[in-house]
Short mmCIF file of C-alpha atoms and ligand atoms in Angstrom, two decimals:
data_model
loop_
_atom_site.label_atom_id
_atom_site.label_comp_id
_atom_site.label_asym_id
_atom_site.label_seq_id
_atom_site.Cartn_x
_atom_site.Cartn_y
_atom_site.Cartn_z
CA MET O 1 0.00 0.00 0.00
CA ILE O 2 1.30 3.43 -0.87
CA LYS O 3 0.88 6.00 1.84
CA TRP O 4 0.63 9.67 0.97
CA PRO O 5 2.22 12.09 1.69
CA PHE O 6 5.67 10.55 1.76
CA LYS O 7 7.89 12.01 4.41
CA LYS O 8 10.44 13.81 2.34
CA LYS O 9 13.83 14.17 3.95
CA THR O 10 15.60 17.29 2.84
CA THR O 11 19.20 17.89 3.71
CA VAL O 12 20.87 21.24 3.19
CA GLU O 13 24.49 20.81 2.21
CA MET O 14 26.67 23.34 4.03
CA PRO O 15 29.88 24.20 2.24
CA ALA O 16 32.90 22.81 4.06
CA THR O 17 36.25 24.30 4.93
CA THR O 18 39.42 22.68 3.62
CA VAL O 19 42.29 22.75 6.11
CA VAL O 20 45.89 22.40 4.92
CA ARG O 21 48.47 21.79 7.64
CA LEU O 22 52.13 22.62 7.06
CA THR O 23 55.08 22.13 9.35
CA GLU O 24 56.96 25.03 7.80
CA THR O 25 56.41 27.57 5.06
CA ASP O 26 57.66 31.06 4.24
CA SER O 27 54.30 32.68 5.00
CA THR O 28 50.83 31.15 5.06
CA ASN O 29 49.54 34.24 3.21
CA SER O 30 52.14 33.76 0.47
CA TYR O 31 51.35 30.02 0.28
CA LEU O 32 47.67 30.75 -0.30
CA ARG O 33 48.46 33.50 -2.78
CA GLN O 34 50.33 30.97 -4.90
CA HIS O 35 47.53 28.41 -4.61
CA ALA O 36 44.49 30.73 -4.77
CA PRO O 37 44.02 30.58 -8.55
CA GLN O 38 43.69 26.80 -8.39
CA THR O 39 41.08 26.64 -5.63
CA GLU O 40 37.36 27.12 -5.96
CA GLU O 41 36.75 25.95 -2.39
CA TRP O 42 34.32 27.94 -0.24
CA MET O 43 36.90 28.42 2.49
CA THR O 44 40.48 27.16 2.63
CA VAL O 45 42.62 27.48 5.72
CA VAL O 46 46.39 27.00 5.72
CA THR O 47 48.09 26.69 9.06
CA ALA O 48 51.80 26.35 9.80
CA GLU O 49 53.85 25.54 12.85
CA TYR O 50 56.57 27.91 11.68
CA GLN O 51 57.04 30.65 9.09
CA THR O 52 60.51 31.40 7.77
CA ALA O 53 59.35 34.80 6.49
CA GLY O 54 56.19 35.67 8.41
CA ARG O 55 54.89 38.98 7.15
CA GLY O 56 53.34 41.78 9.20
CA GLN O 57 51.67 44.95 7.99
CA GLY O 58 53.75 46.98 5.56
CA THR O 59 57.41 46.14 5.92
CA HIS O 60 57.05 44.57 9.36
CA THR O 61 57.82 40.93 10.12
CA TRP O 62 55.84 38.67 12.45
CA GLU O 63 57.65 36.95 15.31
CA SER O 64 56.56 33.44 16.28
CA LYS O 65 58.57 30.62 17.84
CA PRO O 66 58.07 27.18 16.20
CA GLY O 67 55.05 25.26 17.46
CA GLU O 68 54.04 27.77 20.15
CA ASN O 69 51.38 29.95 18.52
CA LEU O 70 48.73 29.97 15.82
CA LEU O 71 49.77 31.08 12.35
CA PHE O 72 47.15 30.64 9.69
CA SER O 73 45.49 32.21 6.68
CA VAL O 74 41.92 31.92 5.48
CA LEU O 75 41.14 32.12 1.76
CA THR O 76 37.61 33.00 0.67
CA HIS O 77 36.00 34.35 -2.49
CA PRO O 78 33.67 37.06 -1.17
CA VAL O 79 32.23 38.20 -4.50
CA MET O 80 29.07 39.31 -2.68
CA VAL O 81 30.84 42.04 -0.70
CA PRO O 82 30.97 45.33 -2.64
CA VAL O 83 34.56 46.38 -3.31
CA ARG O 84 33.89 49.80 -1.72
CA SER O 85 32.81 48.02 1.51
CA GLN O 86 35.64 45.54 1.70
CA PHE O 87 36.58 46.70 5.18
CA LEU O 88 33.62 44.57 6.31
CA LEU O 89 35.89 41.57 5.73
CA SER O 90 38.36 42.98 8.27
CA GLU O 91 35.56 43.64 10.70
CA ALA O 92 34.06 40.18 10.37
CA GLY O 93 37.41 38.42 10.81
CA ALA O 94 38.39 40.51 13.81
CA LEU O 95 34.97 39.89 15.40
CA ALA O 96 35.35 36.15 14.88
CA LEU O 97 38.67 36.19 16.72
CA LYS O 98 37.23 38.31 19.51
CA GLU O 99 34.24 36.02 19.96
CA VAL O 100 36.53 33.07 20.65
CA LEU O 101 39.11 35.00 22.70
CA ASP O 102 36.33 36.41 24.91
CA THR O 103 35.75 32.83 26.12
CA TYR O 104 39.37 32.72 27.34
CA THR O 105 39.81 36.14 28.94
CA ASP O 106 38.33 39.57 29.61
CA GLY O 107 39.90 42.69 28.14
CA ILE O 108 39.80 41.84 24.42
CA THR O 109 39.21 44.75 22.03
CA LEU O 110 39.78 45.44 18.33
CA LYS O 111 42.40 48.08 17.62
CA TRP O 112 41.67 49.78 14.33
CA PRO O 113 42.07 48.53 11.74
CA ASN O 114 42.30 44.90 12.82
CA ASP O 115 44.74 44.13 15.62
CA ILE O 116 43.41 42.21 18.59
CA TYR O 117 44.37 43.83 21.85
CA TRP O 118 44.30 42.56 25.42
CA ASN O 119 44.15 45.76 27.46
CA ASP O 120 46.96 47.84 25.92
CA ARG O 121 48.92 44.92 24.48
CA LYS O 122 48.84 43.21 21.11
CA LEU O 123 47.65 39.61 21.20
CA SER O 124 47.10 39.12 17.48
CA GLY O 125 47.89 40.79 14.17
CA THR O 126 46.16 40.42 10.84
CA LEU O 127 47.41 40.75 7.30
CA ILE O 128 44.60 40.96 4.75
CA GLU O 129 45.30 40.70 1.04
CA THR O 130 42.49 40.94 -1.49
CA SER O 131 42.47 40.61 -5.24
CA ILE O 132 39.84 42.33 -7.34
CA GLY O 133 38.63 41.18 -10.74
CA SER O 134 35.67 42.31 -12.90
CA GLY O 135 34.54 44.71 -10.18
CA HIS O 136 34.36 41.94 -7.55
CA ILE O 137 36.53 40.76 -4.70
CA LYS O 138 37.83 37.51 -6.18
CA ASN O 139 40.07 36.34 -3.37
CA CYS O 140 40.52 37.46 0.20
CA ILE O 141 43.44 36.08 2.18
CA PHE O 142 43.00 36.79 5.85
CA GLY O 143 46.26 35.98 7.65
CA ILE O 144 46.34 35.72 11.43
CA GLY O 145 49.18 35.55 13.87
CA LEU O 146 47.88 34.81 17.36
CA ASN O 147 50.25 34.65 20.31
CA VAL O 148 49.22 31.55 22.25
CA ASN O 149 51.94 29.82 24.28
CA GLN O 150 55.01 31.99 23.57
CA ARG O 151 56.15 33.61 26.81
CA THR O 152 59.12 35.67 25.68
CA PHE O 153 59.37 37.89 22.61
CA GLU O 154 62.84 38.62 21.29
CA ASN O 155 62.35 40.95 18.34
CA ASP O 156 61.32 44.58 18.50
CA ALA O 157 57.56 44.19 18.90
CA PRO O 158 56.60 47.05 21.25
CA ASN O 159 53.77 45.47 23.23
CA PRO O 160 53.26 41.76 22.52
CA VAL O 161 51.29 39.50 24.83
CA SER O 162 50.21 35.86 24.60
CA LEU O 163 47.27 33.92 26.00
CA ALA O 164 49.69 31.93 28.17
CA GLN O 165 51.06 35.16 29.65
CA ILE O 166 47.53 36.38 30.35
CA LEU O 167 46.18 33.13 31.78
CA GLY O 168 49.32 31.76 33.42
CA HIS O 169 49.09 28.35 31.73
CA ASP O 170 49.54 26.76 28.32
CA ILE O 171 46.55 26.58 25.97
CA ASP O 172 45.45 23.67 23.74
CA ARG O 173 46.28 25.19 20.35
CA GLU O 174 44.36 22.59 18.35
CA LEU O 175 41.14 23.23 20.25
CA LEU O 176 41.60 26.99 19.91
CA PHE O 177 42.23 26.65 16.16
CA LYS O 178 39.06 24.58 15.66
CA GLN O 179 37.01 27.09 17.66
CA ILE O 180 38.33 29.97 15.55
CA VAL O 181 37.66 28.21 12.23
CA ALA O 182 34.07 27.43 13.30
CA VAL O 183 33.43 31.07 14.25
CA PHE O 184 35.07 32.32 11.04
CA GLU O 185 32.56 30.19 9.13
CA LYS O 186 29.74 31.76 11.15
CA TYR O 187 30.84 35.33 10.39
CA TYR O 188 31.46 34.53 6.74
CA ARG O 189 27.90 33.23 6.48
CA MET O 190 26.72 36.50 8.03
CA LEU O 191 28.52 38.33 5.23
CA GLU O 192 26.98 36.00 2.66
CA SER O 193 23.52 36.78 4.01
CA GLY O 194 24.19 40.52 3.88
CA GLN O 195 24.18 41.24 7.63
CA TYR O 196 26.48 44.21 7.13
CA ASN O 197 24.85 46.45 9.72
CA VAL O 198 25.15 43.79 12.42
CA ILE O 199 28.84 43.30 11.67
CA SER O 200 29.57 47.02 11.56
CA THR O 201 27.69 47.65 14.82
CA LEU O 202 29.47 44.81 16.63
CA TYR O 203 32.84 46.04 15.34
CA HIS O 204 32.24 49.55 16.66
CA GLU O 205 31.14 48.20 20.04
CA ALA O 206 34.32 46.13 20.26
CA LEU O 207 36.75 48.93 19.32
CA TYR O 208 39.82 49.65 21.41
CA ARG O 209 39.47 53.24 22.72
CA ARG O 210 35.78 53.22 21.84
CA LYS O 211 35.13 55.89 24.46
CA GLY O 212 36.89 59.04 25.62
CA PHE O 213 39.84 61.11 24.45
CA HIS O 214 43.22 59.47 23.89
CA PRO O 215 46.57 60.53 22.45
CA TYR O 216 47.32 60.09 18.75
CA GLU O 217 50.02 61.33 16.38
CA ASP O 218 49.82 62.25 12.71
CA SER O 219 52.21 64.03 10.35
CA ASP O 220 51.45 67.35 12.11
CA GLY O 221 52.27 66.03 15.58
CA ARG O 222 50.52 64.80 18.69
CA PHE O 223 46.93 65.54 19.64
CA GLU O 224 44.11 64.13 21.76
CA ALA O 225 40.98 62.85 20.10
CA ALA O 226 37.96 60.59 20.41
CA ILE O 227 36.93 57.97 17.88
CA VAL O 228 33.85 59.04 15.91
CA GLU O 229 33.56 56.04 13.60
CA VAL O 230 35.24 53.70 11.17
CA GLY O 231 33.69 53.89 7.70
CA ASP O 232 32.83 50.84 5.55
CA ASP O 233 35.82 51.95 3.50
CA GLY O 234 37.98 51.48 6.62
CA LEU O 235 38.76 55.16 7.22
CA LEU O 236 39.15 56.12 10.89
CA VAL O 237 37.35 59.33 11.84
CA LEU O 238 38.59 61.12 14.97
CA ARG O 239 37.35 64.31 16.64
CA ASP O 240 39.98 66.35 18.42
CA LYS O 241 39.52 68.57 21.49
CA ASP O 242 38.85 71.61 19.29
CA GLY O 243 35.94 69.72 17.73
CA LYS O 244 37.80 69.25 14.44
CA PHE O 245 37.13 66.02 12.53
CA ARG O 246 40.22 64.22 11.26
CA GLU O 247 40.02 61.29 8.82
CA TYR O 248 42.79 58.72 8.37
CA GLU O 249 43.79 55.82 6.22
CA PHE O 250 45.77 53.00 7.79
CA ARG O 251 49.28 54.15 8.78
CA GLU O 252 48.41 57.86 8.58
CA VAL O 253 47.83 58.03 12.32
CA LYS O 254 49.57 56.37 15.24
CA PHE O 255 47.93 55.41 18.51
CA ILE O 256 50.15 56.70 21.34
CA LEU O 257 50.01 54.04 24.05
N1 ATP L 301 54.18 38.13 17.84
C1 ATP L 301 53.97 39.45 17.84
N2 ATP L 301 53.09 40.00 18.69
C2 ATP L 301 52.85 41.33 18.66
N3 ATP L 301 53.43 42.19 17.81
C3 ATP L 301 54.31 41.67 16.93
C4 ATP L 301 54.60 40.29 16.91
N4 ATP L 301 55.52 40.07 15.93
C5 ATP L 301 55.79 41.24 15.36
N5 ATP L 301 55.06 42.23 15.93
C6 ATP L 301 55.19 43.60 15.42
O1 ATP L 301 55.28 44.65 16.27
C7 ATP L 301 55.13 45.88 15.48
C8 ATP L 301 54.21 46.87 16.09
O2 ATP L 301 52.92 46.52 15.80
P1 ATP L 301 51.68 47.54 15.92
O3 ATP L 301 50.75 47.25 14.78
O4 ATP L 301 51.11 47.45 17.30
O5 ATP L 301 52.34 48.96 15.74
P2 ATP L 301 51.58 50.31 15.82
O6 ATP L 301 51.41 50.69 17.28
O7 ATP L 301 50.32 50.21 15.02
O8 ATP L 301 52.64 51.22 15.16
P3 ATP L 301 52.66 51.70 13.68
O9 ATP L 301 51.46 52.58 13.52
O10 ATP L 301 53.95 52.43 13.56
O11 ATP L 301 52.62 50.46 12.82
C9 ATP L 301 54.58 45.47 14.18
O12 ATP L 301 55.65 45.53 13.31
C10 ATP L 301 54.09 44.09 14.46
O13 ATP L 301 53.97 43.40 13.28
O1 BTN L 302 51.69 43.24 11.49
C1 BTN L 302 50.65 42.70 11.79
O2 BTN L 302 50.00 43.06 12.77
C2 BTN L 302 50.09 41.58 10.95
C3 BTN L 302 50.67 40.25 11.31
C4 BTN L 302 50.11 39.10 10.51
C5 BTN L 302 50.83 37.82 10.77
C6 BTN L 302 50.16 36.62 10.16
S1 BTN L 302 50.90 35.09 10.64
C7 BTN L 302 49.97 34.23 9.46
C8 BTN L 302 49.95 35.10 8.20
N1 BTN L 302 51.13 34.85 7.40
C9 BTN L 302 51.91 35.91 7.35
O3 BTN L 302 53.01 35.96 6.76
N2 BTN L 302 51.39 36.94 8.04
C10 BTN L 302 50.12 36.57 8.63
#
C-alpha cells in the first residue's frame, strides 16, 4: 500500500572548509596566494607551525617561535561584498577572533584597523590581502598571527602579549584553532547573508578606545581625540579637542600608548 504524503527528507548541504596543515612555510599568506588561482573551495585554511618569512603589515615581520602559537590564513572568495565596503571583511574576521578570545579572557578589544588587543597589548595581528577582478573581490586572504603559548618575545615588537602570559598556563592550540575556524565560518555566512549592519555595529562596540579622548600622532604632531567612527571603506574618523574632525587611512595616524 502506498501512503501519501511521503515524508520527504531534505538535507541542506553546508559548504565545508578545507584545512591544509604545514610544518613550515615562508608565509601562510604567500602560500595561499600561490595556490588561490587553483582553488574554488568555499573556504580554505592553511596553518603552519613555523614561518621562515612571516609577514606583518607593511614592511614589518611577524615573530613566532616554532610550534608555540597559531599562524594561519583563510582564503575565501567574497564576490558578494561590494569592493567599496571591503573593510567589512576585516571587521568580520576581527569579530570572529574576539568572539573566541572572549571565552578565554576579559579585556579583548579590536584596535583599528584589525589588531586584537588585550588591554593595551597586542595579542594578534592580521594581514589581509584581497584581489579584485571584474569589479568583484575575487580572493581574500585573511592571515592571522595569534600569540598563544610563547612567553618571551625577542624581536622589537613594542607590546606583545600571549594567552599563556595572560592566563598563566599553556593553551590547547588545536582546540583553539578549531574554535576559531568554526566562528570564522559563522561570520562569513553572516557576510553571505548581507548582515552588514550587524557586523559594523558589533565592530564599533568592540573597538579599542571606543570611548573618551586618547593621544594620537599624525604628520602634524601629537593631539588628543575621540573615535567618531570607522567607515565601511575602513577610514578612521577622529574628533579632536577643538571639535575638528580628522580622517585617516591606515598608517596615517599612530595610537600613542
Ligand atoms: N608576535 C607578535 N606580537 C605582537 N606584535 C608583533 C609580533 N611580531 C611582530 N610584531 C610587530 O610589532 C610591530 C608593532 O605593531 P603595531 O601594529 O602594534 O604597531 P603600531 O602601534 O600600530 O605602530 P605603527 O602605527 O607604527 O605600525 C609590528 O611591526 C608588528 O607586526
Ligand atoms: O603586522 C601585523 O599586525 C600583521 C601580522 C600578521 C601575521 C600573520 S601570521 C599568518 C599570516 N602569514 C603571514 O606571513 N602573516 C600573517
